[in-house]
Short mmCIF file of C-alpha atoms in Angstrom, two decimals:
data_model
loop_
_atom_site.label_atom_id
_atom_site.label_comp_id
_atom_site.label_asym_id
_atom_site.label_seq_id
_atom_site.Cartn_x
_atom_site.Cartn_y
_atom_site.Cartn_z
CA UNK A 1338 117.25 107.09 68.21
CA UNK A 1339 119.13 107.67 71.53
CA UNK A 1340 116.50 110.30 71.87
CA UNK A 1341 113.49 108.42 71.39
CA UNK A 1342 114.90 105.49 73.90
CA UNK A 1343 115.22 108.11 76.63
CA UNK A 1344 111.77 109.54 76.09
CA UNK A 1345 110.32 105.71 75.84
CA UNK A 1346 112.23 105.11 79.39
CA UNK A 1347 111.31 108.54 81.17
CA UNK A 1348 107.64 108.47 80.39
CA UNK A 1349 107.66 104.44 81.23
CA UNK A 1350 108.84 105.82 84.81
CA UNK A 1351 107.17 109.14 85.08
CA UNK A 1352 103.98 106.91 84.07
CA UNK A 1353 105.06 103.86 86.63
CA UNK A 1354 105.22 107.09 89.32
CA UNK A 1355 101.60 108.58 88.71
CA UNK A 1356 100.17 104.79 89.08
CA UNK A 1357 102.01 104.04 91.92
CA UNK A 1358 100.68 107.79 93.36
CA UNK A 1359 97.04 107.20 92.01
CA UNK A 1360 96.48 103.82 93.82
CA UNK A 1361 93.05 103.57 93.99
CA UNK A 1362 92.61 100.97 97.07
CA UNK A 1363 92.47 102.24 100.34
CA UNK A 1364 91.86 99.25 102.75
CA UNK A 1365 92.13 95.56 102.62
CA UNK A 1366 88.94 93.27 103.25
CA UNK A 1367 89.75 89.15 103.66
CA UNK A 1368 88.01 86.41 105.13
CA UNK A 1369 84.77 88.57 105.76
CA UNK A 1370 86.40 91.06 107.71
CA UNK A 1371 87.74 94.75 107.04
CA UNK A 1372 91.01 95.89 108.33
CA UNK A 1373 90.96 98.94 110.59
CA UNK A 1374 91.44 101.73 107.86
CA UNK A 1375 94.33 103.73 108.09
CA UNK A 1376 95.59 107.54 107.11
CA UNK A 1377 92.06 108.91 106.52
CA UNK A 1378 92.93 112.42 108.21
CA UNK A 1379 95.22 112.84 104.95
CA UNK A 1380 91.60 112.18 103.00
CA UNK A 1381 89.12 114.58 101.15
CA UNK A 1382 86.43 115.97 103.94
CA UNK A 1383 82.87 115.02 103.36
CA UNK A 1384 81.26 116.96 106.89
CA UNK A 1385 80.77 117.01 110.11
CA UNK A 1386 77.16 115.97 111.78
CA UNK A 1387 76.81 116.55 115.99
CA UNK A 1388 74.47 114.32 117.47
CA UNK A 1389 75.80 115.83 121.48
CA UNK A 1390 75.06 113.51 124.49
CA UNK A 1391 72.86 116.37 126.01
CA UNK A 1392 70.65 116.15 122.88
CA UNK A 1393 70.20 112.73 123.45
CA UNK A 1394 68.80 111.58 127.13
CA UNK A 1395 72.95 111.62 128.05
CA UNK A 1396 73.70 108.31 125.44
CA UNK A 1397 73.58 109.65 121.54
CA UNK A 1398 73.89 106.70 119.73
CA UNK A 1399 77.04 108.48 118.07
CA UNK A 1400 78.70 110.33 120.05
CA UNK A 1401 79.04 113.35 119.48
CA UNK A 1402 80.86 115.16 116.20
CA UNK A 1403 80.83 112.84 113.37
CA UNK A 1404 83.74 113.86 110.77
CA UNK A 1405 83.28 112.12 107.11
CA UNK A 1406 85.90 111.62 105.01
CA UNK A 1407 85.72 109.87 101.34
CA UNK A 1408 89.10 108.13 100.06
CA UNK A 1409 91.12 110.01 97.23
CA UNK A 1410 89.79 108.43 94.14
CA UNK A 1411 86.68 108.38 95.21
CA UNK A 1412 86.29 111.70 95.39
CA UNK A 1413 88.18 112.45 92.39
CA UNK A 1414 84.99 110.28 90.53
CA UNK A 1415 82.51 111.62 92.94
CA UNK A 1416 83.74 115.56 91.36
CA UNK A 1417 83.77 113.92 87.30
CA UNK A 1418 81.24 111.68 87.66
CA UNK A 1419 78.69 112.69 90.33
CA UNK A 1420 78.32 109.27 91.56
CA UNK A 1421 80.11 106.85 93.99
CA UNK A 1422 82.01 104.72 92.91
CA UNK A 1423 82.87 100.97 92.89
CA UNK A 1424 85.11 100.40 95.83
CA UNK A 1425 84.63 103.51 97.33
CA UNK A 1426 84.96 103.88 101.27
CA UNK A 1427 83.92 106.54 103.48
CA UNK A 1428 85.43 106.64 107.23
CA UNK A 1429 83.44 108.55 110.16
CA UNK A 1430 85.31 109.40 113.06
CA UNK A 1431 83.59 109.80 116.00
CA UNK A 1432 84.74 113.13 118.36
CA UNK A 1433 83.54 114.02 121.90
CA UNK A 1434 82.43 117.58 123.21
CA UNK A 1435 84.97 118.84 124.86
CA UNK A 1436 83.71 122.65 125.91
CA UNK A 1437 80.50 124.81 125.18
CA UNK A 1438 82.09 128.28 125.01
CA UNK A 1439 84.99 129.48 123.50
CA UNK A 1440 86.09 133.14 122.47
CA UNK A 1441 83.95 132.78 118.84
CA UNK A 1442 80.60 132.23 120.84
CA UNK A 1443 78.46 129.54 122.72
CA UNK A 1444 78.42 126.27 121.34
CA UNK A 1445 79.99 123.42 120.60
CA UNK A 1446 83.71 122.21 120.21
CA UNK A 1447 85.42 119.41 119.45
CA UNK A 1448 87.38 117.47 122.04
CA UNK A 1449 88.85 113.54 121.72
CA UNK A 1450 88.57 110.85 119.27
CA UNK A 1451 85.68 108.35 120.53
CA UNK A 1452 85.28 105.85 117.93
CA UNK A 1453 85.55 104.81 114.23
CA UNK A 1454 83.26 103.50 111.75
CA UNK A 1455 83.71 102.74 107.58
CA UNK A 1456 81.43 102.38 105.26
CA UNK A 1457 82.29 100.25 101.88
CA UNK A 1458 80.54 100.23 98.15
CA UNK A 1459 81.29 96.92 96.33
CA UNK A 1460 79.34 94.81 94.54
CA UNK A 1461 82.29 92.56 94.08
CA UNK A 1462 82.69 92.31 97.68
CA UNK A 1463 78.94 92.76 98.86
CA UNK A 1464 76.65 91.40 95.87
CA UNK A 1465 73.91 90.57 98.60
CA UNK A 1466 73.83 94.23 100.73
CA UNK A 1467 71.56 96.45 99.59
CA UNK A 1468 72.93 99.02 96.93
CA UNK A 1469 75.88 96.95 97.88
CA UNK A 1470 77.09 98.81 100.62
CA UNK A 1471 78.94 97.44 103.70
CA UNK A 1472 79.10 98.93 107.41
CA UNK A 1473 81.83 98.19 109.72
CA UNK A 1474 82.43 99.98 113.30
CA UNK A 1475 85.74 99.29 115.17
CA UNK A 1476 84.31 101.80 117.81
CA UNK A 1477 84.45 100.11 121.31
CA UNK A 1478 81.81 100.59 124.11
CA UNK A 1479 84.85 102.26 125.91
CA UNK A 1480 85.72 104.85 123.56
CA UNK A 1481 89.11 103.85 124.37
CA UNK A 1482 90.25 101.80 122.17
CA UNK A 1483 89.39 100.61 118.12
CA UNK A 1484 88.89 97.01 116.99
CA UNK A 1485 91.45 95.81 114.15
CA UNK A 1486 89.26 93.88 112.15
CA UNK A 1487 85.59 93.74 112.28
CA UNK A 1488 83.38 91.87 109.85
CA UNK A 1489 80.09 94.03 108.42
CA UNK A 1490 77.42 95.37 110.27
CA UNK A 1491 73.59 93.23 110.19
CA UNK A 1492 71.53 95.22 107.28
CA UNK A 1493 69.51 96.48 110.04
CA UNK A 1494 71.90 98.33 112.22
CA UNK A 1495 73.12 100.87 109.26
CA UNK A 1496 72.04 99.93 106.08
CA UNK A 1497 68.24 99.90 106.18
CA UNK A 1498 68.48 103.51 107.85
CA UNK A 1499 71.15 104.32 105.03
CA UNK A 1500 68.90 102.88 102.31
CA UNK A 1501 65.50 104.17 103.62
CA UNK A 1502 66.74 108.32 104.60
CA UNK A 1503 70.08 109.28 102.61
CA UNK A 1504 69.22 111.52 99.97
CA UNK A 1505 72.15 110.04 97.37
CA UNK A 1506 72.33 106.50 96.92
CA UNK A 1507 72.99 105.37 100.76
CA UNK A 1508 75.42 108.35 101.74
CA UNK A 1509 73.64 111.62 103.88
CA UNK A 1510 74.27 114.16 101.31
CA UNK A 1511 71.49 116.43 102.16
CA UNK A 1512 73.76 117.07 105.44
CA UNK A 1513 76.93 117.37 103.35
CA UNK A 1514 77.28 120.74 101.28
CA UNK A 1515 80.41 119.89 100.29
CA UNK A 1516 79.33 116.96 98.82
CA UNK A 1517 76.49 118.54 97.25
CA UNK A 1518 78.98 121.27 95.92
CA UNK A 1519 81.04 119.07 94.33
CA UNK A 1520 78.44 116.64 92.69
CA UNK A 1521 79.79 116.15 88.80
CA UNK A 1522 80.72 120.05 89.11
CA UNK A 1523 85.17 118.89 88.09
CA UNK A 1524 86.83 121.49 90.11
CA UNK A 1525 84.06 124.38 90.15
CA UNK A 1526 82.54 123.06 93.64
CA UNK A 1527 85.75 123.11 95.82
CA UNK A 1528 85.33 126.06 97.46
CA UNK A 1529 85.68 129.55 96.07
CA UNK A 1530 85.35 129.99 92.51
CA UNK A 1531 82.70 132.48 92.75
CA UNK A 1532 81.16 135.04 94.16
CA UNK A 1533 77.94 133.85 94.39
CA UNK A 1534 76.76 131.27 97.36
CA UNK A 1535 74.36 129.72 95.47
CA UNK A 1536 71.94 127.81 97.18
CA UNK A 1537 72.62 123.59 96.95
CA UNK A 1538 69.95 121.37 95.67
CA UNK A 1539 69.19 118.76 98.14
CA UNK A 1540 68.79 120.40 101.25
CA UNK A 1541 65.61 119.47 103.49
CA UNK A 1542 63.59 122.38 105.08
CA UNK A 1543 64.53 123.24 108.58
CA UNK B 471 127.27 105.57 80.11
CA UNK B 472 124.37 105.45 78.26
CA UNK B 473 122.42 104.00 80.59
CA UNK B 474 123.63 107.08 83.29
CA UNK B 475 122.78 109.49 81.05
CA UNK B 476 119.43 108.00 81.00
CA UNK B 477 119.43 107.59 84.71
CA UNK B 478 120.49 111.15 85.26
CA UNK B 479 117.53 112.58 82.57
CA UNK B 480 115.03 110.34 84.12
CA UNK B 481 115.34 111.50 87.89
CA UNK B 482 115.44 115.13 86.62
CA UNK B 483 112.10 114.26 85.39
CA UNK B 484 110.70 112.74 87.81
CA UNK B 485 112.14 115.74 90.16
CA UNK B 486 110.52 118.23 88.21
CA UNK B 487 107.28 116.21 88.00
CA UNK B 488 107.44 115.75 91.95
CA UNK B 489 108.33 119.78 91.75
CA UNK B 490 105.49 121.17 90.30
CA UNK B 491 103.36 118.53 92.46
CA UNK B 492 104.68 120.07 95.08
CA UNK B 493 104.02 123.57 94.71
CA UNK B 494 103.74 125.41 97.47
CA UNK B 495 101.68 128.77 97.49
CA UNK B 496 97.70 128.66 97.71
CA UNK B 497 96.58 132.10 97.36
CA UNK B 498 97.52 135.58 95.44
CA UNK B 499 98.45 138.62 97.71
CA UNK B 500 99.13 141.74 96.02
CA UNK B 501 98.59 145.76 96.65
CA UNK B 502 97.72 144.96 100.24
CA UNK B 503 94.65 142.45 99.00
CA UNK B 504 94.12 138.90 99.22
CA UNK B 505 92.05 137.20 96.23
CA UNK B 506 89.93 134.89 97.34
CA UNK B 507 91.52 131.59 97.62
CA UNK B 508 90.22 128.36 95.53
CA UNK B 509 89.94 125.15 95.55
CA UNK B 510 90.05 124.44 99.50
CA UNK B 511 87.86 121.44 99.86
CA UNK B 512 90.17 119.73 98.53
CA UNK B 513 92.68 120.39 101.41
CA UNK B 514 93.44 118.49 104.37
CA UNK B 515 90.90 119.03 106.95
CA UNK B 516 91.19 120.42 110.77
CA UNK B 517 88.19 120.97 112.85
CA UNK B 518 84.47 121.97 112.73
CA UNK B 519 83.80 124.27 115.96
CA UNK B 520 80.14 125.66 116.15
CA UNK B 521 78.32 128.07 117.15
CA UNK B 522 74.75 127.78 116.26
CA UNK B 523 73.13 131.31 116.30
CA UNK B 524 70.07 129.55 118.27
CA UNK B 525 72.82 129.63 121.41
CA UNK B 526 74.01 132.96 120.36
CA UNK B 527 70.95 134.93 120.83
CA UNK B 528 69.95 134.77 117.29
CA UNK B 529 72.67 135.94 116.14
CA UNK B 530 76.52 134.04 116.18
CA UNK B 531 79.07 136.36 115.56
CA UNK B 532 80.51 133.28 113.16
CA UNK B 533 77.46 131.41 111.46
CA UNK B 534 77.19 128.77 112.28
CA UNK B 535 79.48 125.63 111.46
CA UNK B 536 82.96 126.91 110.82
CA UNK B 537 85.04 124.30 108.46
CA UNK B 538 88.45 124.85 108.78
CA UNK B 539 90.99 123.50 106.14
CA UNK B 540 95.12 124.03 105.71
CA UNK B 541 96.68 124.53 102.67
CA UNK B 542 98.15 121.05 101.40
CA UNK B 543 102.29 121.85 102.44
CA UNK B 544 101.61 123.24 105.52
CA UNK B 545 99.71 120.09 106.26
CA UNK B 546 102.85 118.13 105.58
CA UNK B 547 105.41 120.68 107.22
CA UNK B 548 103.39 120.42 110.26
CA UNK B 549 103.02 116.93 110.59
CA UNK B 550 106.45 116.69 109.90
CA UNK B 551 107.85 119.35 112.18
CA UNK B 552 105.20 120.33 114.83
CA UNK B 553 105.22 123.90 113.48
CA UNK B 554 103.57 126.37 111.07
CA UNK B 555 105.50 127.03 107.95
CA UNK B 556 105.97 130.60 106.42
CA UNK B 557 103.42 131.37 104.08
CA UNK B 558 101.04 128.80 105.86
CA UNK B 559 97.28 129.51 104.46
CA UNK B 560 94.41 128.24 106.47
CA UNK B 561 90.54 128.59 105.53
CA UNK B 562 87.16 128.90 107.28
CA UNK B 563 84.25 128.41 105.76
CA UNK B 564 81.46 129.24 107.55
CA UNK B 565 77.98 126.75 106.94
CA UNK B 566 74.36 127.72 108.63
CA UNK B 567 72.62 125.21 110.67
CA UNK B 568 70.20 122.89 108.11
CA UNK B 569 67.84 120.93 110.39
CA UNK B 570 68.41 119.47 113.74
CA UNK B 571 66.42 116.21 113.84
CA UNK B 572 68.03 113.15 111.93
CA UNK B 573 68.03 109.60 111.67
CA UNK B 574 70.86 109.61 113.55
CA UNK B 575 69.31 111.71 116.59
CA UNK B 576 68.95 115.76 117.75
CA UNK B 577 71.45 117.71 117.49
CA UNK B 578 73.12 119.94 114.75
CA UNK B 579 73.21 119.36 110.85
CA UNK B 580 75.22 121.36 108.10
CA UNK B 581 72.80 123.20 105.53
CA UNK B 582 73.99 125.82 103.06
CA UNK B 583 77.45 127.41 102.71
CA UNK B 584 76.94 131.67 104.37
CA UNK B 585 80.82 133.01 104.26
CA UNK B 586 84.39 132.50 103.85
CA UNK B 587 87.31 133.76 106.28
CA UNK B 588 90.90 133.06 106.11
CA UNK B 589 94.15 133.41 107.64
CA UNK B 590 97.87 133.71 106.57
CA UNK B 591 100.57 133.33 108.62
CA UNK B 592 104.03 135.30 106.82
CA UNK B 593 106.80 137.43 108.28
CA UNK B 594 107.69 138.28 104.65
CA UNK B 595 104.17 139.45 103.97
CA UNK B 596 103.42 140.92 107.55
CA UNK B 597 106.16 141.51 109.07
CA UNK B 598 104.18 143.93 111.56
CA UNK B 599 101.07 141.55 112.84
CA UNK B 600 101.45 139.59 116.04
CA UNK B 601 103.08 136.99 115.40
CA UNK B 602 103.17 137.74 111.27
CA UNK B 603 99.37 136.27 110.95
CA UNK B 604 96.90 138.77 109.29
CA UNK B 605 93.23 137.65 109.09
CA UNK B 606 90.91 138.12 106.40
CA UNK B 607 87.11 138.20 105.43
CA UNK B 608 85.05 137.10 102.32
CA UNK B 609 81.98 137.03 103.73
CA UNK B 610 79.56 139.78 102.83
CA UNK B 611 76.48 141.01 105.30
CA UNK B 612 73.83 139.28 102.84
CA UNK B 613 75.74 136.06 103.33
CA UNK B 614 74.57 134.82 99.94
CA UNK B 615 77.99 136.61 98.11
CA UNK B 616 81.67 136.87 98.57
CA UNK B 617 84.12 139.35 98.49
CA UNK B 618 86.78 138.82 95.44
CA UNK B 619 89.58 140.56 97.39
CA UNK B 620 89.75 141.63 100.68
CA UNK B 621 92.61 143.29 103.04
CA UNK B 622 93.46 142.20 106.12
CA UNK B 623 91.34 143.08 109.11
CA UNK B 624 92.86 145.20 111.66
CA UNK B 625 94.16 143.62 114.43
CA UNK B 626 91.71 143.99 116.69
CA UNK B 627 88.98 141.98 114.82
CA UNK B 628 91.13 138.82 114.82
CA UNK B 629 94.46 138.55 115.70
CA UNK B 630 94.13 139.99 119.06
CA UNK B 631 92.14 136.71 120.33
CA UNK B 632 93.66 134.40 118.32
CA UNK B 633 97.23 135.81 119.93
CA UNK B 634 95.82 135.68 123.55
CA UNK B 635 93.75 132.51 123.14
CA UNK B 636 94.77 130.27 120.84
CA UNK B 637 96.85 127.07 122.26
CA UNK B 638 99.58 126.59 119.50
CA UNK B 639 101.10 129.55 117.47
CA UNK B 640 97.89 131.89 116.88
CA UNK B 641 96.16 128.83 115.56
CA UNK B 642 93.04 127.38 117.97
CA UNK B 643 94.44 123.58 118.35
CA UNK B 644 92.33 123.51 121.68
CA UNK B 645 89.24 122.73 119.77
CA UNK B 646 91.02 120.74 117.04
CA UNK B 647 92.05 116.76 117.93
CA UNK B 648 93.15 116.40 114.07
CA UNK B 649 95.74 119.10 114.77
CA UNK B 650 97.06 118.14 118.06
CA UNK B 651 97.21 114.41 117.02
CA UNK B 652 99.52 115.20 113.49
CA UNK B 653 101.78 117.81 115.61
CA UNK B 654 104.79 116.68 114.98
CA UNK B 655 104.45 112.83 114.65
CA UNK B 656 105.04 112.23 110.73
CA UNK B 657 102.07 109.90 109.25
CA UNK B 658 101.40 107.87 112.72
CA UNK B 659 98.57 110.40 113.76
CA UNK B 660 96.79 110.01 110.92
CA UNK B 661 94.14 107.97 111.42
CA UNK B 662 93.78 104.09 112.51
CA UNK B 663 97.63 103.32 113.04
CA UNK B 664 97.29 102.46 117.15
CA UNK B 665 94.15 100.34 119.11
CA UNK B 666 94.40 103.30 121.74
CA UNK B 667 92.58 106.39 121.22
CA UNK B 668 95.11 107.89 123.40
CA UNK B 669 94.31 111.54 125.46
CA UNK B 670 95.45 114.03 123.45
CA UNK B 671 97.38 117.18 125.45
CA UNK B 672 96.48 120.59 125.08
CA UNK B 673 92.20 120.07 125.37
CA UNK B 674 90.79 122.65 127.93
CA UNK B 675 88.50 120.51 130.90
CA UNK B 676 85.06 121.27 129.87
#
């Protein structure tokens, strides 16, 4: 009986430890505004879009590298599931240019952190957003510093564009191949399991 | 005593459990070969340099965008200690250009997945590379296949540059704000922590 008490007891705490590691909630939203997000470099990596000032008259409207990152469980879901799921958040920091030309070639490389934006799916939190996603930017027009808390976005400043042009429900996908790697594929999409490159559905013609 | 002996089964446990969580060796090098390392997008993230081929004459020695991920305990070791560990794995994957027109404005979008490279930095293992790092290819000519097991490229191909170019211990941190904001500083360069996106040393002038 000693036995069984001790396994009862272990496994209570072993469990208690994977909950406490699998916490699913990775930013805190109150009074109609979202706390600045915080940790996300630790988080899975969705991609990397470049929208350069000198593609864009001098002002792109994000400057310039755009790295996506999707919390933990989320991404866990998104690779069993294929779908986003409720409560996820994505975070997109924003990254100068710093140089053109490096020893691997011409082109383009990152330099400083510019900005921050999240992105939130809840219909508990957003019943009245379409596909009930939520937009939230604590960039600031001096690139300098971040807002703390910032309540959503208007509908038209992200999530019309979202709704109307991302290929899987509101998030840019068909510029993510890591997210179309990893769509409902469990472990067989992150990164090297075979020899073959296959081609991703999803992808727009050049 | 009971309840000691309980105490004393229960952290072993838990220590084991946190043990095999921690585990600390990504890849499989035997007989001079490296098998193809797996699972990688699902490791922390550190840059995204590019070099489109369209500003490489047509051809980019690296095609095109070049995701670069460390192994999950050398991402802790460094943000805990500034340095790279022994055995430290990191991972390029290299991504072709998709389209370059967006909602979000011109510039460069990720499309299919075209080659894997990696690196390994171990005095154990390569005890006569500069610096102990040897270098290592998946990616075949067709770019539509991989390579199961490679050896390292000579050091000419790779380590040369990295050793004469590269800001921090053979690895490029120059063109990586992720790395040179975690070096050293425990969980506070992270993401989101501070209001100030604060200059970050070690970024060439453009």
């Amino acid at each position: 009986m000693k036995f069984f008490t001790q396994l009862i007891l272990t496994t209570s705490i072993v469990m208690a430890f994977c909950a406490v590691a699998a916490a699913d909630t990775y930013y805190s939203y109150a009074n109609g505004k979202l706390e600045r997000p915080q940790g996300y470099r630790d988080w899975p990596y969705v991609g990397t879009p470049l929208t350069p000032n000198d593609m864009n008259g001098g002002k792109a409207p994000f400057p310039e590298f755009h790295t996506v990152y999707i919390d933990p469980a989320s991404w866990a879901h998104w690779k069993k599931t294929g779908e986003i799921r409720e409560g996820a958040i994505l975070v997109k920091e924003l990254i100068s240019v710093g140089v053109k030309s490096a020893p691997s070639g011409q082109g383009y490389f990152m330099g400083e952190f510019l900005g921050l934006e999240a992105t939130i799916k809840s219909e508990k939190l957003f019943p009245n957003e379409p596909g009930h996603w939520a937009y939230f930017t604590f960039s600031r027009p001096d690139h300098e510093t971040l807002e703390r808390i910032t309540p959503p976005e208007p509908v038209a400043n992200c999530n019309e564009c979202h709704r109307a042009s991302a290929a899987n429900d509101f998030v840019f996908t068909q510029y993510y191949p890591v997210m179309r790697a990893t769509k409902g594929t469990g472990e067989e999409g992150t990164g090297g399991k075979s020899d073959e490159l296959v081609h991703l559905p999803g992808m727009p013609q050049r």
